[in-house]
C-alpha cells in the first residue's frame, strides 16, 4: 500500500507536461509582450520496446504557460508545460505517460509573403522528458525518452474574416541529444526515486543523429485576434521515435486551446 | 504508420526455434529422443508457453535431462540467450548455495547458533531479536516484520547506511522461530552476517566457489548501501547459466567432477524445513518443495523458476520479465506446474 502511495505521489509530481505549439502565433499588432496559458486534450500513444513491444494508447491533458515577445520583425516565444495521459495496451493493462517540457523559438516574421499568406521562418529548441510509468509490466522502473533538440520551424498565416486567421506550423528537430534507459538495468528498484524525474533521464545521453532519433511536430488551427488578447484553437501532431537502445515511439494527437494577453507597450 | 498516424502494435511472443544452440558453455546439446523424452510433450509445452492467454511475460524456457540440454526457446528475442536477467527471489537459492559452501569450509557449522553470537553489536538495542538463529534466517522465521514491497523500496531507494541495524529496528510479528513469514529481510541479514564473519560478500564467495566451477563467467549481483550483497534478490544471470545451478542441485552439488556444494547441504536445503501453508508449498533453505513431482524449485517474482525434478533427472528453467505484477498467469509457481506436467509426462 505504501509503495502504491509512493508511486502515485511520484506520478502526481510528474504530472506536468505538454504544451501548445500554436501558442507561438500571437497578434500581429498590439502589445509587444504576451503572457498566456495553454490547455490541451491529448490522444497519446506510447510504445517502448525496452519493456514490451506493445502500443499503449489513451487520453490525457496538458497545462502550460507561455510568453511571447515581439519587436519589429522578430518574435521570441517560450512555453513550458506539464501533462499526463492514462494509457492502456491491448490487454487493458494501464500506465501513465507524463511529459514535461519547455520550448523556445525565434522567428523572422514575414519571411515570405504571397497574396494572402504570410510565412514566418525561425528556429526552435525543445527539451522534453517523457516519463512512462507502465507499472503493470514494470513496477520498479520508469521508462523515458528525454530529448533536447533544435531545428528549423516555419509558420504560415492566412487571414480569415472577423479578425481570425488560419494558422499552421511545422517543426523539424535536426540536432540534439537524447536520453534513454540503459539496455541492461541492474538496479532492482528505482521507483520512487526523485532523481529519476530529471537526473536519471540524463545519465545515458546520446547524440540524436537521424539514425537513432526522428521527430516531427506540426499544427493547424484558427486564431482569434482581439485588441489585447489572442485565442487559438488548433490540432497538433507530435511524434518522436528512437531506436536507442530499443525502439520507442511517442505520438500525440492534441487539441490545444491557448489564450494570450498582451502586457507592456505596443510592438 | 504515417498514413494512419498510429504507433504500430507489436507481438509479445515470437515462435523461435526450440532446438538448443551449440555454445562453448559446458552444456552438451542433444536431441530429446536421445534422452528418452517424447518430442510431442516438449511441443505441447512450447504451445502452452506461446498461448495467447498465459505467460505473457515469459522470456525463455529451457529443459535439460541427464545433463543434456534438449530444449531451449526464447519468446521475445533470441538475444535474450546472451543477456543477464534478473531472477528476483530465485536469488535466495543462490544465497543458500553459498551458505552451504561456507559450511563446507567450516563456517556456520551450527545453524542453531544465534546471529548475535557471531555479531553482537547490532543487537545491543534489540534484545528480543538476539534469539534469532541462522536456522530461523534460512527458514523465514526470524519474526521480523518487514514486508517485501517495503523492503525493496527502503533498501534499494532509501539505502540505509547501516542495513542490519535498519532491518533489526523493525517490529516483530512473532517471537523468533515461531512462524514462517516469507520476506527478504531474513536472507539479507544472512548475507550481511556472511560478510561480517568471513570478510567477503556472498558475491565474492559465489564468484570463485560457485560460478567459476560451473563455468559461469558473467553475472551481476546487487549490493546494499553498506556493500553487502543483496541476499534476497538482485542476482542477474544468463539463462543457460541458471540452468547449470539447477543441474548442480540434481547432481548433489557436483559440477564438472568437483564437489562444489556439500552434498549434505543440498540434502538439507532441498527438504522441508518450514511449513508455508499460506503459499501452498513447503520450504527448505530458500527452496520450495513440489512433492507431487518429487521436485524442488526456486521462485522469483514475475515467473522465474529453476525447477529440479529429481525423479525424472530433469532440470527446467522458466525465465520471465522480473517486475510484472503477480496477477499474470505464469508468474506464480502453480501456473508453471501444468507446463512441468506435460514435460515430465513426456519423459520415459
XYZ file of C-alpha atoms in Angstrom:
615
model
C 0.000 0.000 0.000
C 2.753 2.389 0.969
C 4.530 1.593 -2.264
C 1.402 2.313 -4.263
C 1.079 5.659 -2.493
C 4.679 6.458 -3.287
C 4.168 5.554 -6.923
C 1.037 7.702 -7.031
C 2.893 10.641 -5.455
C 5.670 10.255 -7.974
C 3.092 10.274 -10.723
C 1.429 13.381 -9.385
C 4.677 15.234 -9.205
C 5.452 14.144 -12.722
C 2.044 15.282 -13.859
C 3.421 18.225 -15.582
C 3.885 18.350 -19.265
C 2.519 19.162 -22.622
C 2.233 22.489 -24.366
C 0.876 24.066 -27.473
C 2.925 24.933 -30.448
C 0.038 27.004 -31.661
C 0.593 29.396 -28.789
C 3.532 30.759 -30.727
C 1.150 32.544 -33.009
C 0.300 35.888 -31.493
C -1.434 39.018 -32.608
C 0.180 40.794 -35.477
C -0.140 44.096 -33.735
C -0.705 45.457 -30.242
C 1.451 44.891 -27.140
C 4.988 43.553 -27.500
C 4.747 41.099 -24.608
C 2.093 38.444 -24.241
C 1.579 36.049 -21.386
C -0.787 33.194 -21.667
C -1.913 29.756 -20.731
C -2.175 26.577 -22.715
C -4.695 23.793 -22.268
C -4.839 20.663 -24.311
C -6.617 17.365 -24.676
C -4.302 14.617 -25.861
C -4.732 11.314 -27.613
C -1.458 9.672 -26.662
C 0.298 6.596 -27.992
C 3.470 5.248 -26.470
C 5.488 2.136 -27.124
C 8.796 1.288 -25.566
C 10.390 -1.967 -26.659
C 12.821 -1.694 -23.760
C 9.877 -3.053 -21.810
C 7.249 -4.590 -24.086
C 6.622 -4.163 -27.799
C 3.053 -3.093 -27.227
C 1.287 0.133 -28.046
C -0.118 1.929 -25.045
C -2.803 4.385 -26.060
C -5.190 6.611 -24.222
C -6.057 10.131 -23.327
C -4.948 12.920 -21.130
C -4.319 16.582 -20.960
C -1.800 19.296 -20.529
C -1.489 22.595 -18.870
C 1.159 25.125 -19.694
C 2.272 28.703 -19.600
C 3.736 30.805 -22.353
C 5.376 34.116 -23.016
C 5.996 35.824 -26.326
C 7.902 38.931 -27.204
C 7.627 40.716 -30.487
C 9.529 43.647 -31.838
C 9.761 44.795 -35.408
C 10.094 41.612 -37.439
C 11.352 39.324 -34.695
C 9.333 37.196 -32.341
C 10.591 35.120 -29.432
C 8.478 32.627 -27.552
C 8.939 30.418 -24.511
C 6.442 27.775 -23.470
C 6.593 25.362 -20.609
C 4.140 22.640 -19.964
C 3.263 19.586 -17.980
C 0.841 16.804 -18.656
C -0.374 13.311 -18.101
C -2.077 10.648 -20.157
C -3.683 7.485 -18.925
C -2.884 4.733 -21.391
C -3.617 1.040 -21.775
C -2.319 -1.663 -24.067
C -4.444 -4.191 -25.942
C -4.839 -6.381 -22.886
C -6.112 -3.488 -20.850
C -3.148 -3.082 -18.542
C -2.735 0.554 -17.588
C 0.088 3.037 -17.474
C 0.790 6.733 -17.306
C 2.710 8.829 -19.801
C 3.996 12.008 -18.258
C 5.655 14.644 -20.414
C 7.452 17.636 -19.015
C 8.766 20.144 -21.479
C 9.961 23.524 -22.463
C 10.240 25.065 -25.904
C 11.911 28.230 -27.038
C 11.652 29.640 -30.517
C 12.610 32.674 -32.535
C 11.083 33.796 -35.822
C 11.850 36.215 -38.571
C 8.371 37.489 -39.161
C 7.135 37.906 -42.657
C 9.978 35.928 -44.166
C 7.891 35.379 -47.257
C 4.550 36.713 -48.380
C 2.170 35.613 -51.053
C -1.129 37.182 -51.980
C -2.794 36.486 -48.659
C -0.495 34.079 -46.921
C 2.466 35.013 -44.798
C 5.265 32.691 -43.814
C 7.454 33.181 -40.759
C 10.671 31.248 -40.596
C 12.656 30.503 -37.498
C 14.460 28.085 -35.231
C 13.272 26.289 -32.153
C 14.773 24.389 -29.254
C 12.735 21.878 -27.338
C 13.558 19.996 -24.174
C 11.182 17.269 -23.209
C 11.296 14.449 -20.716
C 8.572 11.916 -21.355
C 8.316 9.514 -18.474
C 6.231 6.382 -18.820
C 5.050 4.523 -15.759
C 3.926 1.216 -17.248
C 3.581 -0.313 -13.836
C 1.662 -3.459 -14.683
C 4.672 -4.547 -16.741
C 7.334 -2.984 -14.570
C 6.526 -1.579 -11.179
C 10.148 -0.912 -10.317
C 11.428 1.301 -13.126
C 10.436 4.283 -15.224
C 10.776 4.244 -18.981
C 11.619 7.509 -20.590
C 12.620 9.443 -23.650
C 14.421 12.674 -22.897
C 15.189 14.845 -25.887
C 16.906 18.188 -26.170
C 16.684 19.071 -29.817
C 16.770 22.056 -32.101
C 15.861 22.673 -35.698
C 14.054 24.873 -38.171
C 10.419 25.752 -37.900
C 8.035 27.532 -40.196
C 4.652 29.105 -39.603
C 2.097 30.282 -42.056
C -0.856 32.590 -41.518
C -3.849 33.079 -43.771
C -6.271 35.850 -42.856
C -9.928 34.992 -42.370
C -12.900 37.294 -41.839
C -13.747 38.796 -38.448
C -10.225 39.102 -37.034
C -9.467 35.459 -37.485
C -6.502 33.697 -39.057
C -5.886 30.225 -40.282
C -2.528 29.198 -38.888
C -0.218 26.295 -39.415
C 3.295 25.349 -38.400
C 5.859 22.608 -38.742
C 8.836 21.819 -36.515
C 11.698 19.623 -37.629
C 14.294 18.762 -34.975
C 17.643 18.293 -36.680
C 20.231 18.333 -33.927
C 20.338 17.435 -30.280
C 20.825 14.804 -27.638
C 18.531 12.145 -26.273
C 18.394 10.119 -23.076
C 17.020 6.608 -22.824
C 17.111 3.879 -20.179
C 20.179 1.655 -20.434
C 19.673 -1.645 -22.232
C 20.577 -3.534 -19.059
C 19.148 -2.128 -15.843
C 20.835 -3.586 -12.809
C 19.104 -1.569 -10.123
C 16.229 -3.633 -8.825
C 14.085 -0.770 -7.634
C 14.097 2.784 -8.932
C 10.546 3.860 -8.096
C 10.024 6.048 -6.188
C 13.312 7.800 -6.554
C 13.009 11.530 -7.028
C 16.197 11.914 -9.012
C 14.507 9.860 -11.646
C 12.436 12.873 -12.603
C 15.317 14.811 -14.052
C 18.676 13.213 -13.269
C 18.246 9.617 -14.463
C 16.965 10.500 -17.935
C 20.210 12.364 -18.495
C 22.665 9.691 -17.416
C 22.806 7.870 -20.715
C 22.721 10.626 -23.310
C 23.410 10.057 -26.990
C 23.778 12.385 -29.916
C 20.406 12.488 -31.632
C 21.525 11.612 -35.126
C 18.907 10.812 -37.730
C 19.946 7.169 -37.477
C 18.688 6.847 -33.910
C 16.191 9.671 -33.456
C 13.435 11.154 -35.595
C 10.812 13.660 -34.675
C 8.322 15.971 -36.293
C 5.612 18.223 -34.978
C 3.008 20.240 -36.804
C -0.151 22.118 -36.057
C -3.050 23.701 -37.856
C -5.744 25.871 -36.318
C -7.638 29.101 -36.082
C -6.598 32.200 -34.177
C -8.901 34.980 -32.966
C -7.263 38.315 -32.548
C -8.596 40.808 -30.021
C -7.268 44.171 -29.097
C -5.032 42.919 -26.312
C -5.524 39.191 -26.425
C -5.494 36.301 -28.787
C -7.089 32.904 -28.586
C -6.060 29.911 -30.598
C -7.682 26.586 -31.175
C -5.509 24.092 -33.013
C -4.837 20.474 -33.785
C -1.274 19.325 -33.205
C 0.584 16.279 -34.383
C 3.598 15.471 -32.264
C 5.827 12.487 -32.965
C 9.092 11.156 -31.587
C 10.919 7.947 -32.392
C 14.190 6.453 -31.311
C 15.794 3.058 -31.681
C 18.352 3.636 -28.957
C 18.886 1.193 -27.319
C 15.465 -0.276 -28.173
C 12.654 1.196 -30.185
C 10.444 3.809 -28.585
C 7.564 5.709 -30.144
C 5.747 8.680 -28.676
C 2.869 10.047 -30.728
C 0.276 12.577 -29.649
C -2.730 13.966 -31.467
C -3.538 17.056 -29.492
C -6.322 19.629 -29.432
C -4.943 22.821 -27.975
C -6.589 25.938 -26.693
C -4.453 28.930 -25.805
C -5.172 32.424 -24.633
C -2.529 35.116 -24.531
C -2.964 38.527 -23.006
C -0.900 41.459 -24.086
C 1.172 43.254 -21.488
C 3.583 46.142 -21.827
C 3.835 48.589 -24.694
C 2.883 48.129 -28.302
C 5.324 46.488 -30.611
C 2.146 4.146 -39.674
C 2.440 7.579 -41.196
C -0.817 7.177 -43.064
C -2.911 6.143 -40.093
C -0.796 8.149 -37.647
C -0.694 5.208 -35.295
C 2.154 3.686 -33.417
C 2.389 0.051 -34.576
C 1.466 -2.609 -32.070
C 3.931 -5.445 -31.668
C 3.910 -9.112 -30.760
C 4.805 -10.209 -27.273
C 5.918 -13.625 -28.409
C 7.685 -14.978 -31.429
C 7.897 -18.610 -32.425
C 11.637 -19.084 -32.325
C 13.259 -22.465 -32.543
C 13.350 -24.763 -29.539
C 16.472 -26.547 -30.681
C 19.291 -25.635 -28.300
C 22.155 -23.670 -29.709
C 25.615 -25.191 -29.607
C 27.780 -22.961 -27.468
C 31.058 -23.241 -25.667
C 29.497 -23.012 -22.218
C 29.754 -26.541 -20.792
C 26.268 -27.547 -21.939
C 26.128 -30.617 -24.127
C 23.261 -30.293 -26.560
C 21.233 -33.314 -27.546
C 18.000 -34.379 -29.176
C 15.111 -35.017 -26.782
C 14.570 -38.557 -28.055
C 18.177 -39.434 -27.249
C 17.377 -38.611 -23.636
C 14.083 -40.510 -23.738
C 11.842 -37.510 -23.944
C 8.885 -37.623 -26.285
C 9.178 -34.545 -28.509
C 5.402 -34.227 -28.572
C 5.490 -33.366 -24.882
C 8.009 -30.628 -25.450
C 5.939 -29.380 -28.374
C 2.948 -29.192 -26.057
C 4.986 -27.208 -23.533
C 6.060 -24.893 -26.344
C 2.431 -24.293 -27.293
C 1.493 -23.605 -23.673
C 4.285 -21.093 -23.447
C 3.007 -19.395 -26.593
C -0.609 -19.393 -25.514
C -2.230 -16.004 -26.096
C -3.867 -16.262 -22.685
C -0.902 -17.012 -20.452
C 2.804 -16.492 -19.925
C 2.651 -13.006 -21.437
C 5.792 -12.024 -19.607
C 7.718 -15.224 -20.342
C 11.131 -14.825 -21.924
C 12.602 -18.313 -22.106
C 12.005 -21.970 -21.388
C 14.916 -24.394 -21.145
C 14.904 -28.105 -20.380
C 17.796 -30.425 -19.644
C 17.707 -34.138 -18.987
C 20.547 -36.388 -17.948
C 22.809 -33.349 -18.009
C 21.995 -32.709 -21.669
C 20.294 -29.568 -22.909
C 17.390 -30.760 -25.051
C 15.088 -27.752 -25.316
C 15.798 -24.040 -25.441
C 13.428 -21.408 -26.691
C 13.102 -17.660 -26.326
C 9.753 -15.984 -26.710
C 10.807 -12.361 -27.312
C 14.198 -12.456 -28.924
C 16.991 -14.951 -29.136
C 19.282 -12.184 -27.968
C 17.919 -12.973 -24.505
C 20.172 -16.034 -24.531
C 23.192 -13.801 -24.048
C 21.669 -11.211 -21.743
C 21.851 -11.147 -17.986
C 18.399 -11.480 -16.447
C 17.239 -10.538 -13.012
C 15.897 -13.643 -11.304
C 14.338 -11.836 -8.380
C 13.803 -14.112 -5.388
C 15.418 -17.069 -7.080
C 18.489 -15.202 -5.845
C 17.726 -16.562 -2.382
C 18.515 -20.060 -3.570
C 21.988 -18.928 -4.616
C 22.430 -17.401 -1.178
C 21.603 -20.844 0.161
C 24.224 -22.468 -2.062
C 26.877 -20.031 -0.831
C 25.848 -20.774 2.750
C 26.374 -24.455 2.004
C 29.795 -23.778 0.532
C 30.752 -21.816 3.635
C 29.550 -24.556 5.919
C 31.719 -26.969 3.975
C 34.630 -24.666 4.735
C 33.965 -24.675 8.445
C 31.883 -21.537 8.789
C 28.436 -21.526 10.418
C 28.538 -25.208 11.311
C 25.861 -24.818 13.973
C 22.709 -23.453 12.418
C 21.131 -23.186 15.854
C 23.677 -20.565 16.847
C 22.240 -17.098 17.078
C 23.220 -14.342 14.727
C 24.009 -12.273 17.810
C 26.612 -14.822 18.895
C 28.561 -14.009 15.742
C 27.789 -10.326 15.684
C 26.521 -8.902 18.970
C 26.769 -5.172 18.237
C 23.655 -4.732 16.101
C 21.592 -6.500 18.762
C 22.601 -4.278 21.679
C 19.409 -2.288 21.392
C 17.335 -5.211 20.149
C 17.393 -7.853 22.887
C 14.196 -9.510 21.666
C 15.846 -10.252 18.348
C 19.037 -11.667 19.810
C 17.356 -15.079 19.833
C 17.265 -15.181 16.023
C 19.307 -18.149 14.829
C 20.856 -18.940 11.479
C 18.204 -21.581 11.013
C 15.488 -19.011 11.571
C 17.022 -16.837 8.887
C 17.290 -19.761 6.476
C 13.672 -20.770 7.029
C 11.990 -17.352 7.079
C 11.179 -17.489 10.744
C 13.141 -14.598 12.241
C 9.901 -12.947 13.307
C 10.935 -9.555 11.929
C 8.007 -7.733 10.399
C 9.343 -6.155 7.208
C 7.213 -6.873 4.148
C 8.881 -7.327 0.799
C 7.439 -4.316 -1.025
C 8.683 -2.016 1.702
C 11.991 -3.855 1.777
C 12.618 -3.201 -1.923
C 11.814 0.471 -1.668
C 13.640 1.086 1.584
C 16.747 -0.940 0.846
C 17.198 -0.008 -2.812
C 15.808 3.504 -2.937
C 16.284 4.882 0.565
C 19.508 2.887 1.011
C 20.124 2.971 4.768
C 23.820 3.172 5.542
C 23.589 0.527 8.226
C 21.197 -2.003 6.704
C 21.494 -4.554 9.505
C 20.548 -2.115 12.245
C 17.835 -0.785 9.979
C 16.311 -4.229 9.497
C 16.657 -5.059 13.168
C 14.857 -1.860 14.109
C 11.677 -3.173 12.518
C 8.979 -4.554 14.810
C 8.380 -8.256 15.405
C 5.288 -10.099 14.227
C 6.159 -13.189 16.270
C 8.907 -14.491 18.503
C 11.930 -15.870 16.590
C 11.313 -19.356 15.253
C 7.586 -19.328 15.829
C 6.113 -18.625 12.434
C 7.027 -18.785 8.742
C 6.624 -15.450 7.016
C 8.273 -15.174 3.603
C 10.260 -11.984 3.317
C 13.508 -10.579 2.020
C 14.873 -9.335 5.330
C 15.942 -12.779 6.541
C 18.257 -13.733 3.653
C 19.606 -10.232 3.645
C 20.567 -10.467 7.296
C 22.253 -13.751 6.461
C 24.176 -12.081 3.654
C 25.350 -9.279 5.928
C 26.389 -11.819 8.549
C 28.428 -13.735 5.977
C 30.226 -10.528 5.037
C 30.862 -9.727 8.687
C 32.147 -13.159 9.653
C 34.128 -14.123 6.571
C 35.235 -10.707 5.386
C 33.893 -11.472 1.934
C 30.485 -10.856 0.430
C 28.248 -13.568 -0.926
C 29.014 -12.300 -4.396
C 32.753 -12.735 -3.818
C 32.257 -16.244 -2.491
C 29.934 -17.132 -5.333
C 32.284 -15.796 -7.961
C 35.142 -18.133 -7.045
C 33.482 -21.037 -5.299
C 30.216 -21.399 -7.206
C 30.151 -19.606 -10.527
C 33.710 -20.414 -11.578
C 33.318 -24.203 -11.103
C 30.049 -24.030 -13.045
C 31.724 -22.149 -15.882
C 29.664 -19.028 -15.231
C 31.711 -16.060 -16.333
C 29.192 -13.271 -16.471
C 26.838 -12.192 -13.729
C 25.734 -9.200 -11.712
C 24.700 -9.209 -8.083
C 23.480 -6.012 -6.458
C 24.640 -4.616 -3.134
C 23.124 -2.608 -0.337
C 24.489 0.754 0.722
C 26.995 -0.917 3.052
C 28.380 -3.170 0.348
C 26.654 -6.377 1.402
C 25.426 -8.496 -1.472
C 21.664 -8.472 -1.688
C 20.756 -11.823 -0.168
C 17.161 -11.957 -1.322
C 17.174 -10.596 -4.870
C 19.336 -8.673 -7.285
C 21.203 -11.527 -8.988
C 21.375 -11.390 -12.781
C 22.471 -14.405 -14.813
C 22.175 -15.767 -18.321
C 19.500 -18.422 -18.919
C 21.850 -21.311 -19.668
C 23.897 -20.448 -16.594
C 20.784 -20.516 -14.459
C 20.076 -23.999 -15.699
C 23.531 -25.035 -14.549
C 22.571 -24.127 -10.996
C 19.621 -26.488 -11.320
C 21.847 -29.212 -12.667
C 24.152 -28.690 -9.684
C 21.262 -29.499 -7.363
C 20.348 -32.546 -9.387
C 23.946 -33.720 -9.167
C 24.003 -33.244 -5.384
C 26.421 -30.359 -5.507
C 28.852 -31.837 -8.033
C 29.831 -29.927 -11.160
C 32.453 -30.977 -13.662
C 33.594 -33.734 -11.332
C 34.102 -31.447 -8.361
C 32.034 -31.245 -5.176
C 31.141 -27.566 -5.332
C 28.476 -27.545 -2.640
C 28.458 -30.168 0.124
C 26.043 -32.995 -0.586
C 24.721 -32.774 2.961
C 23.823 -29.124 2.491
C 21.980 -29.826 -0.748
C 20.043 -32.527 1.038
C 19.075 -30.264 3.923
C 18.348 -27.210 1.788
C 16.058 -29.127 -0.505
C 13.999 -30.917 2.126
C 11.173 -29.453 4.132
C 12.352 -27.149 6.899
C 9.309 -24.900 7.196
C 5.658 -25.343 6.520
C 4.383 -22.497 4.376
C 0.651 -23.092 4.422
C -0.192 -19.620 3.179
C 1.788 -20.198 -0.001
C 0.974 -23.846 -0.560
C 4.479 -25.258 -0.779
C 6.847 -26.309 1.942
C 10.131 -24.539 2.256
C 13.705 -25.756 2.629
C 16.637 -23.391 2.903
C 15.345 -20.961 0.283
C 13.944 -23.711 -1.940
C 10.314 -24.680 -2.453
C 9.204 -28.306 -2.276
C 6.966 -29.724 -5.018
C 6.440 -33.272 -3.773
C 3.901 -34.330 -6.426
C 6.751 -34.281 -8.923
C 9.471 -35.286 -6.473
C 10.882 -31.878 -7.223
C 12.124 -28.626 -5.812
C 12.020 -25.184 -7.302
C 13.275 -21.681 -6.884
C 10.647 -18.976 -7.222
C 11.386 -15.487 -8.417
C 8.831 -12.711 -8.806
C 7.292 -12.402 -12.251
C 7.695 -16.099 -13.053
C 11.332 -17.074 -12.668
C 11.760 -20.692 -11.732
C 14.619 -23.159 -11.728
C 12.720 -26.418 -11.422
C 14.566 -29.588 -10.485
C 12.681 -32.868 -10.927
C 14.968 -35.389 -9.302
C 12.902 -38.478 -10.048
C 12.960 -37.667 -13.749
C 16.526 -36.342 -13.815
C 15.183 -33.182 -15.410
C 16.020 -29.521 -14.865
C 13.858 -26.746 -16.287
C 14.058 -23.006 -16.349
C 11.208 -20.616 -16.935
C 12.552 -17.116 -17.271
C 10.189 -14.165 -17.233
C 10.147 -10.410 -17.009
C 11.039 -9.757 -13.397
C 8.987 -6.719 -12.456
C 5.495 -7.507 -13.688
C 2.574 -7.784 -11.338
C 1.843 -11.112 -9.758
C -1.654 -11.385 -11.223
C -0.394 -12.587 -14.575
C -0.856 -16.224 -15.454
C 2.600 -17.671 -15.498
C 4.076 -15.612 -12.728
C 3.375 -17.998 -9.862
C 4.758 -21.443 -9.317
C 1.347 -23.166 -9.564
C 0.937 -21.555 -13.008
C 4.105 -23.231 -14.182
C 3.177 -26.703 -12.981
C 0.955 -27.585 -15.991
C 3.979 -26.974 -18.217
C 6.106 -29.040 -15.880
C 3.485 -31.743 -16.022
C 3.497 -32.166 -19.799
C 7.270 -32.167 -19.894
C 7.644 -34.766 -17.157
C 4.933 -36.939 -18.670
C 6.946 -36.919 -21.878
C 9.897 -38.418 -20.036
C 10.118 -42.157 -20.484
